[in-house]
mmCIF file of C-alpha atoms and ligand atoms in Angstrom:
data_model
loop_
_atom_site.group_PDB
_atom_site.id
_atom_site.type_symbol
_atom_site.label_atom_id
_atom_site.label_comp_id
_atom_site.label_asym_id
_atom_site.label_seq_id
_atom_site.Cartn_x
_atom_site.Cartn_y
_atom_site.Cartn_z
ATOM 1 C CA UNK A 20 -59.633 -34.374 207.439
ATOM 2 C CA UNK A 21 -56.550 -35.684 205.669
ATOM 3 C CA UNK A 22 -54.989 -38.953 206.781
ATOM 4 C CA UNK A 23 -51.634 -37.565 207.949
ATOM 5 C CA UNK A 24 -51.975 -36.086 211.436
ATOM 6 C CA UNK A 25 -49.813 -35.209 214.416
ATOM 7 C CA UNK A 26 -51.422 -36.263 217.675
ATOM 8 C CA UNK A 27 -50.311 -34.062 220.560
ATOM 9 C CA UNK A 28 -50.524 -35.813 223.915
ATOM 10 C CA UNK A 29 -51.274 -33.020 226.346
ATOM 11 C CA UNK A 30 -51.145 -35.418 229.301
ATOM 12 C CA UNK A 31 -47.506 -36.135 228.474
ATOM 13 C CA UNK A 32 -46.735 -32.420 228.207
ATOM 14 C CA UNK A 33 -48.259 -31.842 231.665
ATOM 15 C CA UNK A 34 -46.199 -34.759 233.015
ATOM 16 C CA UNK A 35 -43.032 -33.121 231.645
ATOM 17 C CA UNK A 36 -43.810 -29.708 233.148
ATOM 18 C CA UNK A 37 -44.553 -31.296 236.523
ATOM 19 C CA UNK A 38 -41.336 -33.307 236.346
ATOM 20 C CA UNK A 39 -39.349 -30.104 235.664
ATOM 21 C CA UNK A 40 -41.129 -28.390 238.560
ATOM 22 C CA UNK A 41 -40.120 -31.190 240.935
ATOM 23 C CA UNK A 42 -36.547 -31.043 239.653
ATOM 24 C CA UNK A 43 -36.006 -27.299 240.269
ATOM 25 C CA UNK A 44 -36.466 -25.217 243.411
ATOM 26 C CA UNK A 45 -40.068 -24.188 244.092
ATOM 27 C CA UNK A 46 -39.229 -20.478 243.788
ATOM 28 C CA UNK A 47 -37.513 -20.833 240.385
ATOM 29 C CA UNK A 48 -39.687 -19.543 237.547
ATOM 30 C CA UNK A 49 -40.244 -21.550 234.360
ATOM 31 C CA UNK A 50 -40.055 -20.017 230.905
ATOM 32 C CA UNK A 51 -41.319 -22.409 228.200
ATOM 33 C CA UNK A 52 -39.897 -21.802 224.722
ATOM 34 C CA UNK A 53 -42.786 -22.037 222.248
ATOM 35 C CA UNK A 54 -40.737 -20.800 219.295
ATOM 36 C CA UNK A 55 -41.139 -22.515 215.907
ATOM 37 C CA UNK A 56 -44.814 -23.121 216.677
ATOM 38 C CA UNK A 57 -44.029 -24.779 219.972
ATOM 39 C CA UNK A 58 -41.300 -27.010 218.496
ATOM 40 C CA UNK A 59 -43.972 -28.115 216.005
ATOM 41 C CA UNK A 60 -46.637 -28.925 218.612
ATOM 42 C CA UNK A 61 -48.756 -25.790 218.111
ATOM 43 C CA UNK A 62 -47.647 -22.715 220.065
ATOM 44 C CA UNK A 63 -51.113 -21.466 220.953
ATOM 45 C CA UNK A 64 -52.390 -24.709 222.438
ATOM 46 C CA UNK A 65 -49.126 -25.340 224.291
ATOM 47 C CA UNK A 66 -49.198 -21.770 225.636
ATOM 48 C CA UNK A 67 -52.840 -22.065 226.727
ATOM 49 C CA UNK A 68 -52.179 -25.320 228.573
ATOM 50 C CA UNK A 69 -49.002 -23.866 230.107
ATOM 51 C CA UNK A 70 -50.744 -20.660 231.180
ATOM 52 C CA UNK A 71 -53.325 -22.792 233.010
ATOM 53 C CA UNK A 72 -50.456 -24.713 234.656
ATOM 54 C CA UNK A 73 -49.017 -21.435 235.960
ATOM 55 C CA UNK A 74 -45.946 -21.251 233.707
ATOM 56 C CA UNK A 75 -44.293 -17.854 234.325
ATOM 57 C CA UNK A 76 -42.913 -16.889 230.909
ATOM 58 C CA UNK A 77 -42.899 -17.936 227.268
ATOM 59 C CA UNK A 78 -40.084 -17.507 224.773
ATOM 60 C CA UNK A 79 -40.467 -17.188 221.008
ATOM 61 C CA UNK A 80 -38.025 -16.339 218.247
ATOM 62 C CA UNK A 81 -39.825 -13.607 216.337
ATOM 63 C CA UNK A 82 -42.078 -10.614 216.967
ATOM 64 C CA UNK A 83 -44.814 -12.254 214.866
ATOM 65 C CA UNK A 84 -44.673 -15.394 217.001
ATOM 66 C CA UNK A 85 -45.184 -13.151 220.036
ATOM 67 C CA UNK A 86 -48.095 -11.340 218.401
ATOM 68 C CA UNK A 87 -49.706 -14.702 217.612
ATOM 69 C CA UNK A 88 -49.705 -15.560 221.336
ATOM 70 C CA UNK A 89 -51.172 -12.179 222.290
ATOM 71 C CA UNK A 90 -53.875 -12.456 219.588
ATOM 72 C CA UNK A 91 -54.816 -15.816 221.140
ATOM 73 C CA UNK A 92 -55.298 -14.169 224.536
ATOM 74 C CA UNK A 93 -52.043 -15.195 226.201
ATOM 75 C CA UNK A 94 -51.245 -12.674 228.945
ATOM 76 C CA UNK A 95 -48.080 -14.281 230.410
ATOM 77 C CA UNK A 96 -44.818 -12.337 229.702
ATOM 78 C CA UNK A 97 -43.190 -13.268 226.376
ATOM 79 C CA UNK A 98 -39.452 -13.140 225.651
ATOM 80 C CA UNK A 99 -38.177 -12.645 222.103
ATOM 81 C CA UNK A 100 -35.001 -14.707 221.735
ATOM 82 C CA UNK A 101 -33.804 -13.606 218.278
ATOM 83 C CA UNK A 102 -33.287 -10.045 217.087
ATOM 84 C CA UNK A 103 -36.275 -8.430 215.357
ATOM 85 C CA UNK A 104 -35.478 -5.839 212.672
ATOM 86 C CA UNK A 105 -35.947 -2.158 213.434
ATOM 87 C CA UNK A 106 -39.232 -2.216 211.454
ATOM 88 C CA UNK A 107 -40.560 -4.853 213.863
ATOM 89 C CA UNK A 108 -39.965 -2.743 216.971
ATOM 90 C CA UNK A 109 -43.523 -1.296 216.940
ATOM 91 C CA UNK A 110 -44.882 -4.868 217.261
ATOM 92 C CA UNK A 111 -42.715 -5.429 220.346
ATOM 93 C CA UNK A 112 -43.985 -2.263 222.000
ATOM 94 C CA UNK A 113 -47.610 -2.695 220.988
ATOM 95 C CA UNK A 114 -47.884 -6.308 222.225
ATOM 96 C CA UNK A 115 -45.712 -5.951 225.356
ATOM 97 C CA UNK A 116 -43.099 -8.399 224.115
ATOM 98 C CA UNK A 117 -39.740 -8.493 225.928
ATOM 99 C CA UNK A 118 -36.710 -8.494 223.597
ATOM 100 C CA UNK A 119 -33.160 -9.506 224.425
ATOM 101 C CA UNK A 120 -30.888 -6.490 223.947
ATOM 102 C CA UNK A 121 -27.163 -5.812 223.882
ATOM 103 C CA UNK A 122 -26.555 -2.904 221.505
ATOM 104 C CA UNK A 123 -26.948 0.756 222.417
ATOM 105 C CA UNK A 124 -28.373 1.647 219.030
ATOM 106 C CA UNK A 125 -31.119 -0.954 219.381
ATOM 107 C CA UNK A 126 -31.858 0.241 222.913
ATOM 108 C CA UNK A 127 -32.202 3.813 221.567
ATOM 109 C CA UNK A 128 -34.667 2.648 218.918
ATOM 110 C CA UNK A 129 -36.733 0.731 221.476
ATOM 111 C CA UNK A 130 -36.820 3.729 223.789
ATOM 112 C CA UNK A 131 -37.876 6.092 220.987
ATOM 113 C CA UNK A 132 -40.769 3.845 219.969
ATOM 114 C CA UNK A 133 -41.899 3.247 223.560
ATOM 115 C CA UNK A 134 -41.734 7.009 224.191
ATOM 116 C CA UNK A 135 -43.864 7.722 221.089
ATOM 117 C CA UNK A 136 -46.438 5.188 222.277
ATOM 118 C CA UNK A 137 -46.288 6.483 225.885
ATOM 119 C CA UNK A 138 -45.447 3.002 227.131
ATOM 120 C CA UNK A 139 -42.590 1.310 228.946
ATOM 121 C CA UNK A 140 -40.889 -1.685 227.353
ATOM 122 C CA UNK A 141 -39.229 -4.444 229.375
ATOM 123 C CA UNK A 142 -35.939 -5.782 228.051
ATOM 124 C CA UNK A 143 -33.483 -8.502 229.058
ATOM 125 C CA UNK A 144 -29.771 -7.818 228.725
ATOM 126 C CA UNK A 145 -28.257 -10.690 226.734
ATOM 127 C CA UNK A 146 -24.622 -11.569 227.438
ATOM 128 C CA UNK A 147 -22.529 -13.750 225.159
ATOM 129 C CA UNK A 148 -20.496 -15.748 227.667
ATOM 130 C CA UNK A 149 -19.290 -18.246 225.085
ATOM 131 C CA UNK A 150 -22.170 -19.369 222.895
ATOM 132 C CA UNK A 151 -20.816 -17.237 220.052
ATOM 133 C CA UNK A 152 -24.204 -16.118 218.796
ATOM 134 C CA UNK A 153 -25.705 -12.890 220.147
ATOM 135 C CA UNK A 154 -25.054 -10.781 223.221
ATOM 136 C CA UNK A 155 -22.776 -8.192 224.761
ATOM 137 C CA UNK A 156 -19.362 -9.260 226.041
ATOM 138 C CA UNK A 157 -19.497 -9.863 229.824
ATOM 139 C CA UNK A 158 -17.102 -6.948 230.451
ATOM 140 C CA UNK A 159 -19.667 -4.596 228.858
ATOM 141 C CA UNK A 160 -22.509 -5.839 231.075
ATOM 142 C CA UNK A 161 -22.322 -3.045 233.630
ATOM 143 C CA UNK A 162 -22.073 -0.185 231.151
ATOM 144 C CA UNK A 163 -24.973 -1.471 229.046
ATOM 145 C CA UNK A 164 -27.169 -2.116 232.058
ATOM 146 C CA UNK A 165 -26.433 1.459 233.168
ATOM 147 C CA UNK A 166 -27.375 2.639 229.684
ATOM 148 C CA UNK A 167 -30.656 0.686 229.821
ATOM 149 C CA UNK A 168 -31.603 2.051 233.243
ATOM 150 C CA UNK A 169 -30.824 5.609 232.105
ATOM 151 C CA UNK A 170 -33.554 5.421 229.457
ATOM 152 C CA UNK A 171 -36.927 6.973 230.198
ATOM 153 C CA UNK A 172 -39.144 4.253 228.757
ATOM 154 C CA UNK A 173 -37.135 1.064 229.207
ATOM 155 C CA UNK A 174 -37.167 -1.320 232.162
ATOM 156 C CA UNK A 175 -34.341 -3.787 232.774
ATOM 157 C CA UNK A 176 -36.472 -6.891 233.411
ATOM 158 C CA UNK A 177 -33.709 -9.471 233.269
ATOM 159 C CA UNK A 178 -30.135 -10.482 232.516
ATOM 160 C CA UNK A 179 -29.438 -13.704 230.634
ATOM 161 C CA UNK A 180 -27.030 -15.834 228.653
ATOM 162 C CA UNK A 181 -27.120 -19.115 226.691
ATOM 163 C CA UNK A 182 -24.955 -22.253 226.933
ATOM 164 C CA UNK A 183 -23.196 -23.917 224.013
ATOM 165 C CA UNK A 184 -22.436 -27.304 225.592
ATOM 166 C CA UNK A 185 -24.613 -27.772 228.664
ATOM 167 C CA UNK A 186 -25.984 -31.093 227.398
ATOM 168 C CA UNK A 187 -22.639 -32.862 227.086
ATOM 169 C CA UNK A 188 -21.056 -34.872 229.899
ATOM 170 C CA UNK A 189 -17.580 -34.846 228.341
ATOM 171 C CA UNK A 190 -15.092 -33.438 230.842
ATOM 172 C CA UNK A 191 -14.073 -30.555 228.572
ATOM 173 C CA UNK A 192 -17.725 -29.649 227.931
ATOM 174 C CA UNK A 193 -18.450 -29.533 231.649
ATOM 175 C CA UNK A 194 -15.410 -27.279 232.131
ATOM 176 C CA UNK A 195 -16.599 -24.989 229.349
ATOM 177 C CA UNK A 196 -20.113 -24.765 230.792
ATOM 178 C CA UNK A 197 -18.670 -23.910 234.211
ATOM 179 C CA UNK A 198 -16.516 -21.258 232.548
ATOM 180 C CA UNK A 199 -19.597 -19.719 230.902
ATOM 181 C CA UNK A 200 -21.483 -19.906 234.198
ATOM 182 C CA UNK A 201 -18.676 -18.134 236.074
ATOM 183 C CA UNK A 202 -18.462 -15.349 233.508
ATOM 184 C CA UNK A 203 -22.212 -14.927 233.737
ATOM 185 C CA UNK A 204 -22.492 -14.886 237.530
ATOM 186 C CA UNK A 205 -19.519 -12.501 237.798
ATOM 187 C CA UNK A 206 -21.207 -10.096 235.386
ATOM 188 C CA UNK A 207 -24.510 -10.300 237.294
ATOM 189 C CA UNK A 208 -22.667 -9.665 240.580
ATOM 190 C CA UNK A 209 -20.963 -6.620 239.120
ATOM 191 C CA UNK A 210 -24.321 -5.201 238.019
ATOM 192 C CA UNK A 211 -25.797 -5.782 241.480
ATOM 193 C CA UNK A 212 -22.802 -4.322 243.301
ATOM 194 C CA UNK A 213 -23.201 -1.129 241.356
ATOM 195 C CA UNK A 214 -26.718 -0.711 242.664
ATOM 196 C CA UNK A 215 -28.573 -1.857 239.571
ATOM 197 C CA UNK A 216 -31.367 -4.402 239.908
ATOM 198 C CA UNK A 217 -30.712 -7.009 237.182
ATOM 199 C CA UNK A 218 -34.322 -8.251 237.277
ATOM 200 C CA UNK A 219 -34.835 -11.923 236.493
ATOM 201 C CA UNK A 220 -31.514 -13.744 236.087
ATOM 202 C CA UNK A 221 -31.811 -16.705 233.684
ATOM 203 C CA UNK A 222 -29.584 -18.895 231.526
ATOM 204 C CA UNK A 223 -30.556 -22.585 231.655
ATOM 205 C CA UNK A 224 -31.660 -24.462 228.555
ATOM 206 C CA UNK A 225 -32.686 -28.133 228.938
ATOM 207 C CA UNK A 226 -29.144 -29.458 229.386
ATOM 208 C CA UNK A 227 -28.384 -26.965 232.156
ATOM 209 C CA UNK A 228 -31.746 -27.568 233.821
ATOM 210 C CA UNK A 229 -30.851 -31.259 234.049
ATOM 211 C CA UNK A 230 -27.220 -30.963 235.171
ATOM 212 C CA UNK A 231 -26.387 -27.554 236.641
ATOM 213 C CA UNK A 232 -28.598 -26.496 239.581
ATOM 214 C CA UNK A 233 -26.210 -23.541 240.160
ATOM 215 C CA UNK A 234 -27.267 -22.235 236.764
ATOM 216 C CA UNK A 235 -30.988 -22.143 237.532
ATOM 217 C CA UNK A 236 -30.920 -18.658 239.166
ATOM 218 C CA UNK A 237 -34.381 -16.997 239.105
ATOM 219 C CA UNK A 238 -35.790 -18.708 236.023
ATOM 220 C CA UNK A 239 -35.045 -21.648 233.676
ATOM 221 C CA UNK A 240 -35.765 -21.904 229.928
ATOM 222 C CA UNK A 241 -36.118 -25.632 229.175
ATOM 223 C CA UNK A 242 -37.390 -26.326 225.655
ATOM 224 C CA UNK A 243 -36.923 -29.837 224.335
ATOM 225 C CA UNK A 244 -37.529 -31.582 227.691
ATOM 226 C CA UNK A 245 -41.001 -29.981 227.872
ATOM 227 C CA UNK A 246 -41.734 -31.767 224.594
ATOM 228 C CA UNK A 247 -40.436 -35.073 225.939
ATOM 229 C CA UNK A 248 -36.857 -35.460 224.719
ATOM 230 C CA UNK A 249 -33.472 -35.015 226.269
ATOM 231 C CA UNK A 250 -30.971 -32.899 224.325
ATOM 232 C CA UNK A 251 -28.351 -35.645 224.682
ATOM 233 C CA UNK A 252 -28.716 -39.394 225.290
ATOM 234 C CA UNK A 253 -25.574 -39.827 227.418
ATOM 235 C CA UNK A 254 -26.446 -36.945 229.701
ATOM 236 C CA UNK A 255 -29.996 -38.285 230.028
ATOM 237 C CA UNK A 256 -28.723 -41.721 231.071
ATOM 238 C CA UNK A 257 -26.368 -40.063 233.533
ATOM 239 C CA UNK A 258 -29.076 -38.002 235.261
ATOM 240 C CA UNK A 259 -31.474 -40.951 235.373
ATOM 241 C CA UNK A 260 -28.909 -43.470 236.652
ATOM 242 C CA UNK A 261 -27.739 -41.066 239.347
ATOM 243 C CA UNK A 262 -31.329 -40.214 240.348
ATOM 244 C CA UNK A 263 -30.636 -36.542 239.632
ATOM 245 C CA UNK A 264 -33.833 -36.714 237.595
ATOM 246 C CA UNK A 265 -36.597 -38.715 239.285
ATOM 247 C CA UNK A 266 -38.571 -39.905 236.248
ATOM 248 C CA UNK A 267 -38.449 -39.960 232.440
ATOM 249 C CA UNK A 268 -39.884 -37.358 230.131
ATOM 250 C CA UNK A 269 -42.705 -38.479 227.829
ATOM 251 C CA UNK A 270 -42.690 -37.606 224.106
ATOM 252 C CA UNK A 271 -45.634 -35.356 223.316
ATOM 253 C CA UNK A 272 -45.979 -35.812 219.552
ATOM 254 C CA UNK A 273 -47.131 -38.877 217.627
ATOM 255 C CA UNK A 274 -47.214 -38.884 213.814
ATOM 256 C CA UNK A 275 -49.571 -41.123 211.929
ATOM 257 C CA UNK A 276 -51.136 -41.544 208.520
ATOM 258 C CA UNK A 277 -53.249 -44.056 206.611
ATOM 259 C CA UNK A 278 -52.585 -46.248 203.606
ATOM 260 C CA UNK A 279 -54.301 -44.639 200.606
ATOM 261 C CA UNK A 280 -53.429 -47.285 197.984
ATOM 262 C CA UNK A 281 -51.782 -50.685 197.728
ATOM 263 C CA UNK A 282 -49.938 -51.366 194.464
ATOM 264 C CA UNK A 283 -48.952 -54.776 193.083
ATOM 265 C CA UNK A 284 -45.426 -54.811 191.632
ATOM 266 C CA UNK A 285 -43.410 -57.326 189.652
ATOM 267 C CA UNK A 286 -39.839 -58.360 190.294
ATOM 268 C CA UNK A 287 -37.423 -55.666 188.938
ATOM 269 C CA UNK A 288 -40.051 -52.874 188.942
ATOM 270 C CA UNK A 289 -38.603 -49.647 190.370
ATOM 271 C CA UNK A 290 -40.140 -47.448 193.064
ATOM 272 C CA UNK A 291 -40.197 -43.624 193.025
ATOM 273 C CA UNK A 292 -37.892 -40.931 191.601
ATOM 274 C CA UNK A 293 -34.370 -41.860 190.674
ATOM 275 C CA UNK A 294 -35.240 -45.595 190.667
ATOM 276 C CA UNK A 295 -33.161 -46.077 193.806
ATOM 277 C CA UNK A 296 -35.264 -49.057 194.913
ATOM 278 C CA UNK A 297 -35.759 -52.080 192.660
ATOM 279 C CA UNK A 298 -38.182 -54.815 193.747
ATOM 280 C CA UNK A 299 -36.259 -58.065 194.096
ATOM 281 C CA UNK A 300 -39.463 -60.169 193.842
ATOM 282 C CA UNK A 301 -43.153 -59.766 193.106
ATOM 283 C CA UNK A 302 -44.333 -57.612 196.011
ATOM 284 C CA UNK A 303 -46.934 -55.169 197.336
ATOM 285 C CA UNK A 304 -46.233 -51.525 198.017
ATOM 286 C CA UNK A 305 -48.449 -49.347 200.243
ATOM 287 C CA UNK A 306 -48.660 -45.661 199.340
ATOM 288 C CA UNK A 307 -48.791 -43.122 202.203
ATOM 289 C CA UNK A 308 -50.014 -39.519 201.758
ATOM 290 C CA UNK A 309 -47.011 -38.033 203.552
ATOM 291 C CA UNK A 310 -43.848 -36.574 202.071
ATOM 292 C CA UNK A 311 -41.155 -34.033 202.666
ATOM 293 C CA UNK A 312 -43.670 -31.167 202.449
ATOM 294 C CA UNK A 313 -45.216 -32.659 205.573
ATOM 295 C CA UNK A 314 -41.843 -32.931 207.271
ATOM 296 C CA UNK A 315 -40.798 -36.455 206.300
ATOM 297 C CA UNK A 316 -37.396 -35.354 205.135
ATOM 298 C CA UNK A 317 -35.873 -37.053 202.073
ATOM 299 C CA UNK A 318 -32.864 -38.100 204.075
ATOM 300 C CA UNK A 319 -35.006 -40.352 206.311
ATOM 301 C CA UNK A 320 -34.823 -42.817 203.387
ATOM 302 C CA UNK A 321 -33.496 -45.555 203.470
ATOM 303 C CA UNK A 322 -33.551 -45.844 207.286
ATOM 304 C CA UNK A 323 -37.206 -45.039 207.891
ATOM 305 C CA UNK A 324 -39.480 -47.762 209.233
ATOM 306 C CA UNK A 325 -43.211 -47.547 209.955
ATOM 307 C CA UNK A 326 -45.622 -49.664 211.965
ATOM 308 C CA UNK A 327 -48.877 -51.018 210.525
ATOM 309 C CA UNK A 328 -51.209 -53.341 212.496
ATOM 310 C CA UNK A 329 -48.450 -54.072 214.989
ATOM 311 C CA UNK A 330 -45.879 -55.012 212.315
ATOM 312 C CA UNK A 331 -42.838 -53.061 211.177
ATOM 313 C CA UNK A 332 -42.124 -52.355 207.496
ATOM 314 C CA UNK A 333 -39.482 -50.452 205.527
ATOM 315 C CA UNK A 334 -40.161 -47.239 203.699
ATOM 316 C CA UNK A 335 -38.707 -47.763 200.200
ATOM 317 C CA UNK A 336 -37.706 -45.471 197.333
ATOM 318 C CA UNK A 337 -37.171 -41.727 197.537
ATOM 319 C CA UNK A 338 -39.593 -39.785 199.707
ATOM 320 C CA UNK A 339 -41.583 -37.451 197.399
ATOM 321 C CA UNK A 340 -43.070 -34.052 198.242
ATOM 322 C CA UNK A 341 -46.489 -35.433 199.181
ATOM 323 C CA UNK A 342 -46.231 -39.228 199.192
ATOM 324 C CA UNK A 343 -43.958 -42.081 200.095
ATOM 325 C CA UNK A 344 -44.013 -45.845 199.692
ATOM 326 C CA UNK A 345 -43.736 -48.756 202.096
ATOM 327 C CA UNK A 346 -43.064 -52.359 201.149
ATOM 328 C CA UNK A 347 -45.691 -54.598 202.783
ATOM 329 C CA UNK A 348 -44.754 -57.598 200.637
ATOM 330 C CA UNK A 349 -47.281 -60.475 200.753
ATOM 331 C CA UNK A 350 -48.841 -59.516 204.087
ATOM 332 C CA UNK A 351 -52.518 -59.975 203.203
ATOM 333 C CA UNK A 352 -53.767 -58.631 206.528
ATOM 334 C CA UNK A 353 -52.840 -55.089 205.477
ATOM 335 C CA UNK A 354 -55.556 -53.085 203.756
ATOM 336 C CA UNK A 355 -56.108 -49.650 202.270
ATOM 337 C CA UNK A 356 -57.239 -47.336 205.062
ATOM 338 C CA UNK A 357 -55.131 -49.027 207.739
ATOM 339 C CA UNK A 358 -53.454 -46.676 210.200
ATOM 340 C CA UNK A 359 -49.677 -46.252 209.851
ATOM 341 C CA UNK A 360 -47.558 -45.053 212.771
ATOM 342 C CA UNK A 361 -44.481 -43.069 211.670
ATOM 343 C CA UNK A 362 -43.376 -42.257 215.207
ATOM 344 C CA UNK A 363 -45.193 -42.479 218.505
ATOM 345 C CA UNK A 364 -45.137 -41.167 222.039
ATOM 346 C CA UNK A 365 -43.581 -44.114 223.859
ATOM 347 C CA UNK A 366 -40.878 -46.698 223.425
ATOM 348 C CA UNK A 367 -43.204 -49.392 222.015
ATOM 349 C CA UNK A 368 -42.044 -48.570 218.464
ATOM 350 C CA UNK A 369 -39.958 -45.472 217.701
ATOM 351 C CA UNK A 370 -40.079 -41.833 218.754
ATOM 352 C CA UNK A 371 -39.122 -38.676 216.860
ATOM 353 C CA UNK A 372 -35.762 -38.960 218.607
ATOM 354 C CA UNK A 373 -35.189 -42.502 217.269
ATOM 355 C CA UNK A 374 -35.749 -41.226 213.724
ATOM 356 C CA UNK A 375 -33.385 -38.334 214.437
ATOM 357 C CA UNK A 376 -30.689 -40.724 215.728
ATOM 358 C CA UNK A 377 -30.992 -42.989 212.690
ATOM 359 C CA UNK A 378 -30.548 -39.994 210.349
ATOM 360 C CA UNK A 379 -27.826 -38.121 212.171
ATOM 361 C CA UNK A 380 -29.936 -35.209 213.354
ATOM 362 C CA UNK A 381 -31.707 -34.138 216.560
ATOM 363 C CA UNK A 382 -35.292 -34.541 217.775
ATOM 364 C CA UNK A 383 -35.705 -30.741 217.598
ATOM 365 C CA UNK A 384 -35.350 -30.816 213.811
ATOM 366 C CA UNK A 385 -37.666 -33.798 213.279
ATOM 367 C CA UNK A 386 -40.362 -32.107 215.391
ATOM 368 C CA UNK A 387 -40.226 -28.574 214.056
ATOM 369 C CA UNK A 388 -40.047 -29.753 210.434
ATOM 370 C CA UNK A 389 -43.542 -31.296 210.723
ATOM 371 C CA UNK A 390 -45.202 -28.682 208.548
ATOM 372 C CA UNK A 391 -48.293 -26.532 208.919
ATOM 373 C CA UNK A 392 -50.074 -28.812 206.445
ATOM 374 C CA UNK A 393 -50.271 -31.570 209.053
ATOM 375 C CA UNK A 394 -53.266 -31.033 211.368
ATOM 376 C CA UNK A 395 -52.413 -31.117 215.073
ATOM 377 C CA UNK A 396 -54.952 -33.167 216.995
ATOM 378 C CA UNK A 397 -54.897 -32.565 220.735
ATOM 379 C CA UNK A 398 -55.647 -35.689 222.753
ATOM 380 C CA UNK A 399 -55.993 -36.507 226.493
HETATM 381 C C1 PLP B 422 -34.249 -22.517 222.118
HETATM 382 C C2 PLP B 422 -33.640 -21.871 223.287
HETATM 383 C C3 PLP B 422 -33.761 -22.437 224.571
HETATM 384 C C4 PLP B 422 -34.305 -23.828 224.796
HETATM 385 O O1 PLP B 422 -33.347 -24.778 224.384
HETATM 386 P P1 PLP B 422 -33.547 -26.341 224.641
HETATM 387 O O2 PLP B 422 -32.290 -26.956 224.219
HETATM 388 O O3 PLP B 422 -34.707 -26.749 223.779
HETATM 389 O O4 PLP B 422 -33.856 -26.505 226.086
HETATM 390 C C5 PLP B 422 -33.309 -21.695 225.651
HETATM 391 N N1 PLP B 422 -32.745 -20.477 225.468
HETATM 392 C C6 PLP B 422 -32.574 -19.921 224.247
HETATM 393 C C7 PLP B 422 -31.917 -18.590 224.112
HETATM 394 C C8 PLP B 422 -33.003 -20.604 223.117
HETATM 395 O O5 PLP B 422 -32.810 -20.069 221.906
#
């Protein structure tokens, strides 16, 4: 096996799911988003573990991601969060995947395909209450739910929306989230009062799971907290300090590699493309077999640090497609073959979120950019 690997700490994942369970009401269902290959952790393994834990639903982005779960024997209901093309509709019907819908034309197409296959397809009505992405306007909720229930081969399995700012504790963000929540619950009430069963009502991403118990309804859809990170540091501190959340989440992914070569360099030698790093003395440079094609993005330079034998060193020079360099200077204890930690699963060095913070991005991006080329090793 190659030296660059992502260790996936299943024990930490189970801790996170149990912590979410304790935080929500016992009757509230959990839907785990395993889109983008389980935020980079491996969708199939995460789904298998979750299915054994009794998770109620999964969510993926694409029809193919849903098919992948079914091919692996996952029988739990699967939501499709993005909009598959019309050509992908047969996959939805064949594999019993549950799309989000809001347009009549799309509903017609789904019904036609389900009718041809002599099946029923479950759908969730998606409302855009202020995210500004996909969904029907709240004032159309009743007429579209009527349209759905009038179709021979479609079942209204749920009504949902998505928050734009639920992870921010700024006053205006909280007001906006409450505004979205009110629009959503009003629309759901209207559907119910007109004698239509809305099915499973759901809208909470991680931020709303942490802060807005009124938004939990029948099911929650926490993604990033399952994988061990909060969507926002300030909100996380707030919920921990106020004992709203009883314990911390544990990062699930650890990224490590091994030194494959140690090069001796002279003062004023340059390192890597563009010659952005010039050695200011005679020094030693360790070469790591990990680059941007593995998910170590070029913009992590010059802030990236790594840990070798308990010591911290700087990554230097541009990160290449398949390799990058670390200055180990005159530290003679460091040898070819030594293990290098890029990020780990606790606060003893740095997590994926620390790298994200130092490079002005979010843990989500660091995690799901770890590419297919990096083997996932499941531990615990
Ligand atoms: C990705 C996604 C989620 C999960 O978001 P987190 O911020 O990771 O909790 C929930 N709902 C929808 C519609 C999503 O696209």
